CSV table of C-alpha atoms in Angstrom, one decimal:
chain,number,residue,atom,x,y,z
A,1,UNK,CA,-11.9,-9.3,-5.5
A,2,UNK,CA,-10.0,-9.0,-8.8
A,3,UNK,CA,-10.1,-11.9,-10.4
A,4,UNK,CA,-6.5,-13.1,-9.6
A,5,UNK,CA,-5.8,-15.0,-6.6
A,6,UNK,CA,-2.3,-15.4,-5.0
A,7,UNK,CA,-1.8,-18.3,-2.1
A,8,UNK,CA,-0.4,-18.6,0.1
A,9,UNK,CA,-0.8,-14.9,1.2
A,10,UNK,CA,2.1,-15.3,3.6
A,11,UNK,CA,5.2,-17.8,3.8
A,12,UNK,CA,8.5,-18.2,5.8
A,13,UNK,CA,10.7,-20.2,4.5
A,14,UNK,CA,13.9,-21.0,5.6
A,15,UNK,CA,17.5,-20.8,3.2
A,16,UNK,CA,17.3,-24.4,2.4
A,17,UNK,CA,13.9,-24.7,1.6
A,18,UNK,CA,12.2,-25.1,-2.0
A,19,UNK,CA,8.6,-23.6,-1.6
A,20,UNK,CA,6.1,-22.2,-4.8
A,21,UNK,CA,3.9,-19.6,-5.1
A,22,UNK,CA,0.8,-20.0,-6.9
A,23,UNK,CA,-1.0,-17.2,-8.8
A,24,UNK,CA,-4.7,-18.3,-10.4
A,25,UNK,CA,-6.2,-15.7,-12.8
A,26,UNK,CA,-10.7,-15.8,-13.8
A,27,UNK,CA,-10.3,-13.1,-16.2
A,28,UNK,CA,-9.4,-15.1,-19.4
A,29,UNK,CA,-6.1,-13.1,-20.0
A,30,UNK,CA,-3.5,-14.2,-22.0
A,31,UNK,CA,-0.7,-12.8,-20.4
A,32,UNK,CA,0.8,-12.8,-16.8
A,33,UNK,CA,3.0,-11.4,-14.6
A,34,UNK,CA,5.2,-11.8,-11.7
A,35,UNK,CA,6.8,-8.7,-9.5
A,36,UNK,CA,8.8,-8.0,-6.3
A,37,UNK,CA,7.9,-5.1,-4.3
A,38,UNK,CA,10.3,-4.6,-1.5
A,39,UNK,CA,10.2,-1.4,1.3
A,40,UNK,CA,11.6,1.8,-0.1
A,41,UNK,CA,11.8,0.3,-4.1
A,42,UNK,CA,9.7,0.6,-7.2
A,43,UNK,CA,7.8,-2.2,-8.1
A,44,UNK,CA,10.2,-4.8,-10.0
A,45,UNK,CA,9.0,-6.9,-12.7
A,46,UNK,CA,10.2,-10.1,-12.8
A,47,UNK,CA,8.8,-12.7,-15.4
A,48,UNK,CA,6.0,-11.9,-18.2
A,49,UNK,CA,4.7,-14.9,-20.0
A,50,UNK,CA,2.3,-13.6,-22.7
A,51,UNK,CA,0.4,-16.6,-24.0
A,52,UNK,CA,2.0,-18.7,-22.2
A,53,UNK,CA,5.7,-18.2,-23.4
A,54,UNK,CA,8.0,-16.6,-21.2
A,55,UNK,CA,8.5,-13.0,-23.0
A,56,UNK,CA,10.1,-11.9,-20.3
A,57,UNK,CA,13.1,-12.3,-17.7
A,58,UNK,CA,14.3,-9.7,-15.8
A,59,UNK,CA,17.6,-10.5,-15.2
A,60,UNK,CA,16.0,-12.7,-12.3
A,61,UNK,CA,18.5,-15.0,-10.0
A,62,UNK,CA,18.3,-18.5,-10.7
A,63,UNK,CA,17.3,-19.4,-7.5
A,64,UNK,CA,13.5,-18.3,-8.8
A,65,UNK,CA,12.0,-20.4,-11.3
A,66,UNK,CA,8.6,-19.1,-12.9
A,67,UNK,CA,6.4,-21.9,-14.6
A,68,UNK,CA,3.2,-20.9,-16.2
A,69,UNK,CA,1.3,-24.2,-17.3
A,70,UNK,CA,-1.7,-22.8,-19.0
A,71,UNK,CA,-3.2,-19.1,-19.2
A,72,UNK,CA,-5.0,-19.4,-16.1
A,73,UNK,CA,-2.0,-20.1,-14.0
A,74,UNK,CA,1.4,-19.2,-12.8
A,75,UNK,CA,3.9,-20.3,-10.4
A,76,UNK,CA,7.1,-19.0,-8.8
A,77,UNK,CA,9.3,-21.6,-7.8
A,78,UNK,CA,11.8,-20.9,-4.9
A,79,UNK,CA,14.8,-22.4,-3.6
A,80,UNK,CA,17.9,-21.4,-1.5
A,81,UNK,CA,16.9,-17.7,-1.4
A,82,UNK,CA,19.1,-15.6,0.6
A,83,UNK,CA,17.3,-13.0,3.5
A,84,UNK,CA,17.3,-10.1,0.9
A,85,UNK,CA,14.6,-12.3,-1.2
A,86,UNK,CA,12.2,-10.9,1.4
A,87,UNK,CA,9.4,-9.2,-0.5
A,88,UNK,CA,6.0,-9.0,-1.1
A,89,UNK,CA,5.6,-11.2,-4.6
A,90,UNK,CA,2.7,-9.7,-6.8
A,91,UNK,CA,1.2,-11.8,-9.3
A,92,UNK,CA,-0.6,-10.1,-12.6
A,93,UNK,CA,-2.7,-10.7,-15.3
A,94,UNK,CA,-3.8,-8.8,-18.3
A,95,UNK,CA,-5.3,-8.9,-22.0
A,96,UNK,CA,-2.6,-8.3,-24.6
A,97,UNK,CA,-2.7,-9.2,-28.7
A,98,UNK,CA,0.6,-11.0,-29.9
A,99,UNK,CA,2.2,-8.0,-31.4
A,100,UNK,CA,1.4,-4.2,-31.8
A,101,UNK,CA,0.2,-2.2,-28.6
A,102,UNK,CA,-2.3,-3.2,-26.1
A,103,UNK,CA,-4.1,-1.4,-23.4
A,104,UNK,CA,-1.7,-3.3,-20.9
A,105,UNK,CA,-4.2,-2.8,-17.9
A,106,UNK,CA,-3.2,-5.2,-15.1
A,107,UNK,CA,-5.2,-6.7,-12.6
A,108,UNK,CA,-2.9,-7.3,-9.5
A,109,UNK,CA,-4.0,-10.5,-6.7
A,110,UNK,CA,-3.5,-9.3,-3.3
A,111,UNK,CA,0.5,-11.2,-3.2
A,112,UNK,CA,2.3,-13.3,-0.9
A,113,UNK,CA,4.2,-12.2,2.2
A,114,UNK,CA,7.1,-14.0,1.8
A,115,UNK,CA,9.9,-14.3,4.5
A,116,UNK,CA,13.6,-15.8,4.6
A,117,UNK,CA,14.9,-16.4,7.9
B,1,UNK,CA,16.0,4.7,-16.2
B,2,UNK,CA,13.0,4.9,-17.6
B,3,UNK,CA,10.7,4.8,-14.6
B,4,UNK,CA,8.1,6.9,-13.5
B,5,UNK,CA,9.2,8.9,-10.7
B,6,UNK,CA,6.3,10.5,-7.9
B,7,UNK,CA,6.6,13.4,-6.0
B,8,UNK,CA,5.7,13.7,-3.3
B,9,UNK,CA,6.9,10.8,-1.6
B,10,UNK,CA,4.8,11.4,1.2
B,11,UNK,CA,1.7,13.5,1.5
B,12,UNK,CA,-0.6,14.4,4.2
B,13,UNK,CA,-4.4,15.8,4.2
B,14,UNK,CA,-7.4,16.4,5.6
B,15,UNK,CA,-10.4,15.0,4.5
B,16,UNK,CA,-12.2,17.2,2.0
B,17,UNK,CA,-8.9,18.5,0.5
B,18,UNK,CA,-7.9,18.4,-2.8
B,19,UNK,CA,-4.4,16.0,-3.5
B,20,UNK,CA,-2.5,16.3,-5.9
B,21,UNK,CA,0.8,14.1,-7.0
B,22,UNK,CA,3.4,14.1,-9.8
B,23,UNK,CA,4.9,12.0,-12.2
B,24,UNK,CA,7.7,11.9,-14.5
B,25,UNK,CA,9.2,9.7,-17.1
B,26,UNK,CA,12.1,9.8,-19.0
B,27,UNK,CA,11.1,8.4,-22.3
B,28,UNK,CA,8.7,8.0,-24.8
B,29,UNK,CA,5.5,6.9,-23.4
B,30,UNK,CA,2.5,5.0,-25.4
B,31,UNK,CA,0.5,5.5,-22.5
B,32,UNK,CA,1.0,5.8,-18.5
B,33,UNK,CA,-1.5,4.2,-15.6
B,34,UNK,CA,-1.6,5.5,-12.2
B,35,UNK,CA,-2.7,3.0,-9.7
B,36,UNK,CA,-3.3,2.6,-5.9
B,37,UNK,CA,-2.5,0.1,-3.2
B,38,UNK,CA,-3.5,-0.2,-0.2
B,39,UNK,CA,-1.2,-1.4,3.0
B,40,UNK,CA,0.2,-4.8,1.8
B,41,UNK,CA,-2.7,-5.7,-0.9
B,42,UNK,CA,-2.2,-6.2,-4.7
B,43,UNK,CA,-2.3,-2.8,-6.8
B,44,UNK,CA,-5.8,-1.8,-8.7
B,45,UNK,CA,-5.9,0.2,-11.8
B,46,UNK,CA,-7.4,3.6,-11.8
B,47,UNK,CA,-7.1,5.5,-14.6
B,48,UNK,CA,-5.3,5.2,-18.2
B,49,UNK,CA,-4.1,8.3,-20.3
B,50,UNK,CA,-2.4,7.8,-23.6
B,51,UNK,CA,-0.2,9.5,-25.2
B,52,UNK,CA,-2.3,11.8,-27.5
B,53,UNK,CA,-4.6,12.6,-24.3
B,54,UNK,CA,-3.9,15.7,-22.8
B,55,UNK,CA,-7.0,14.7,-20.0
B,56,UNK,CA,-8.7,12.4,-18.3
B,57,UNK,CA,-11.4,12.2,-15.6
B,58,UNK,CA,-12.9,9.6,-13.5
B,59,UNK,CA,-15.5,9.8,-10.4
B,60,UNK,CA,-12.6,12.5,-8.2
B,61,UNK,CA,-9.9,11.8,-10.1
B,62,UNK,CA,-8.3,13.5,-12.6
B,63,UNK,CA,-5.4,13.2,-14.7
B,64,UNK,CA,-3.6,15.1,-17.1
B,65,UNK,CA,-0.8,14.5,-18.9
B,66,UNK,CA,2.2,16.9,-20.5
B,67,UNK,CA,4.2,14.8,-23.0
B,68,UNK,CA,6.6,17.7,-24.0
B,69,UNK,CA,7.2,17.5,-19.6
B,70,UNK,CA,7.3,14.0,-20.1
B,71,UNK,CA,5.1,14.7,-17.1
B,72,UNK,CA,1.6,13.3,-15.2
B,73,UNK,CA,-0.4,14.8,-12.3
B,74,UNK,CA,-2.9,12.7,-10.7
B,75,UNK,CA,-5.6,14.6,-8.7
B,76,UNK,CA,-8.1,13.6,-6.2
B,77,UNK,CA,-10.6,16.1,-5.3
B,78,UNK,CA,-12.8,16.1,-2.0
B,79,UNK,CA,-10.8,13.5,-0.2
B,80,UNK,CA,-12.1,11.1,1.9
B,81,UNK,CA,-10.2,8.5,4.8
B,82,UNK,CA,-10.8,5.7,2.6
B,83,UNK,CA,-8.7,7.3,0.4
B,84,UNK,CA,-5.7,6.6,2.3
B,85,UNK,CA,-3.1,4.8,0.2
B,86,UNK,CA,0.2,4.5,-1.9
B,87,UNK,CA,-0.3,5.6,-5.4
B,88,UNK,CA,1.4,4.8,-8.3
B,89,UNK,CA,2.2,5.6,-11.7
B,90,UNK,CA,3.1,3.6,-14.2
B,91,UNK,CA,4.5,3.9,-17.4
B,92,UNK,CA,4.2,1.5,-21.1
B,93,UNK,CA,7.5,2.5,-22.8
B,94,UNK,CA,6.6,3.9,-26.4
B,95,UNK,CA,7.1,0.8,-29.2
B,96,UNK,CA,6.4,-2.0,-26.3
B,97,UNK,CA,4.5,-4.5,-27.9
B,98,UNK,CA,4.0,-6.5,-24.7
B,99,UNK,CA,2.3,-5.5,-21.9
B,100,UNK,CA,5.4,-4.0,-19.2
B,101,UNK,CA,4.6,-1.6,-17.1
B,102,UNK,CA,7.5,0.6,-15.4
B,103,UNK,CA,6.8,1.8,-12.2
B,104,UNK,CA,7.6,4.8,-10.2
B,105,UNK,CA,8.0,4.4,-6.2
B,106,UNK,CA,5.1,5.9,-5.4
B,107,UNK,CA,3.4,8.7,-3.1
B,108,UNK,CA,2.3,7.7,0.1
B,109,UNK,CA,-1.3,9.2,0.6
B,110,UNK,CA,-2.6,10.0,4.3
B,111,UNK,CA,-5.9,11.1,4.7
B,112,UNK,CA,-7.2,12.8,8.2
B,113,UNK,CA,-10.6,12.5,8.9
């Protein structure tokens, strides 16, 4: 257990469906993260939101909507993905200050299998 | 790109052999992680080595790091099953004020008991 818990672990969702993912973090960190691992490719980041403003976007598709409500918790937001959207999503946490540089240890939850048919 | 890049991408052991896998980077680093994931799980933190640190050890690991190489080695000694696993390394570009970690695509561990 690492303090960070992702649900659902697994979804299939069809093209036309809206669905979120839900990431929950018991560590007190002020800053979180969302990634896409997909077979054969590095780890992508996706989204940081350090105290709880988005610091980062990828150059994410629209069609994924992060929304991080407090420090504790972070969502992905899906709709109309396409079939190459299949991925496992990780969600991450860690302790940062505002500026200069932090240890940037993350603390990963277990992720959600997620499926476009 | 700045990633982290392992090598080997695959690696194959028996159990009470040393491993050993590589990483390199292509720019300034203010520090670089290497962690481990098992089959379809989240990733857990291993070890940290900054920048000024030439060496680091924890439990059976050890890592060392060559800046001027702009290149890490991650060794586990006395392998066990259990440690049977992708490994990563991961890199915080130098001047990141944020925490972003770059990853490399990792070395795929096998252990044989």
């Amino acid at each position: 257990e690492t303090g960070v818990t992702q649900t659902p672990r697994h979804l299939v969702m069809g093209m036309t469906n809206k669905k979120s993912l839900k990431c929950e973090q018991h560590l007190g960190h002020n800053a979180m993260y969302w990634y896409k691992q997909s077979a054969k490719k590095p780890l992508e980041l996706m989204f940081v939101y350090n105290f709880k403003e988005q610091t980062e976007n990828n150059s994410v598709p629209s069609r994924f909507s992060p929304e991080c409500p407090n420090s504790s918790h972070l969502f992905l937001h899906l709709h109309t993905l396409q079939p190459e959207d299949s991925a496992l999503y990780l969600c991450a946490s860690s302790q940062e200050g505002r500026r200069g540089l932090a240890k940037n240890i993350q603390y990963f939850g277990a992720g959600t299998r997620l499926s476009v048919l | 790109s700045q990633q982290g890049e392992e090598d080997p991408q695959a690696l194959s052991i028996q159990e009470g052999e040393n491993a050993t896998m590589n990483c390199s980077y292509k720019t300034s680093i203010n520090n670089l992680q290497w962690y481990r994931q098992n089959s379809g799980r989240g990733l857990v933190h291993l070890i940290l080595i900054r920048s000024n640190e030439r060496e680091k050890h924890s439990g059976r690991l050890r890592v060392t790091l060559d800046t001027s190489k702009k290149s890490s080695s991650l060794l586990i000694t006395a392998s066990r099953a259990a440690d049977t696993a992708s490994y990563f390394c991961a890199i915080v570009a130098g001047g990141t004020s944020y925490g972003k970690l770059t990853f490399g695509q990792g070395t795929i561990l096998t252990v044989h008991p």
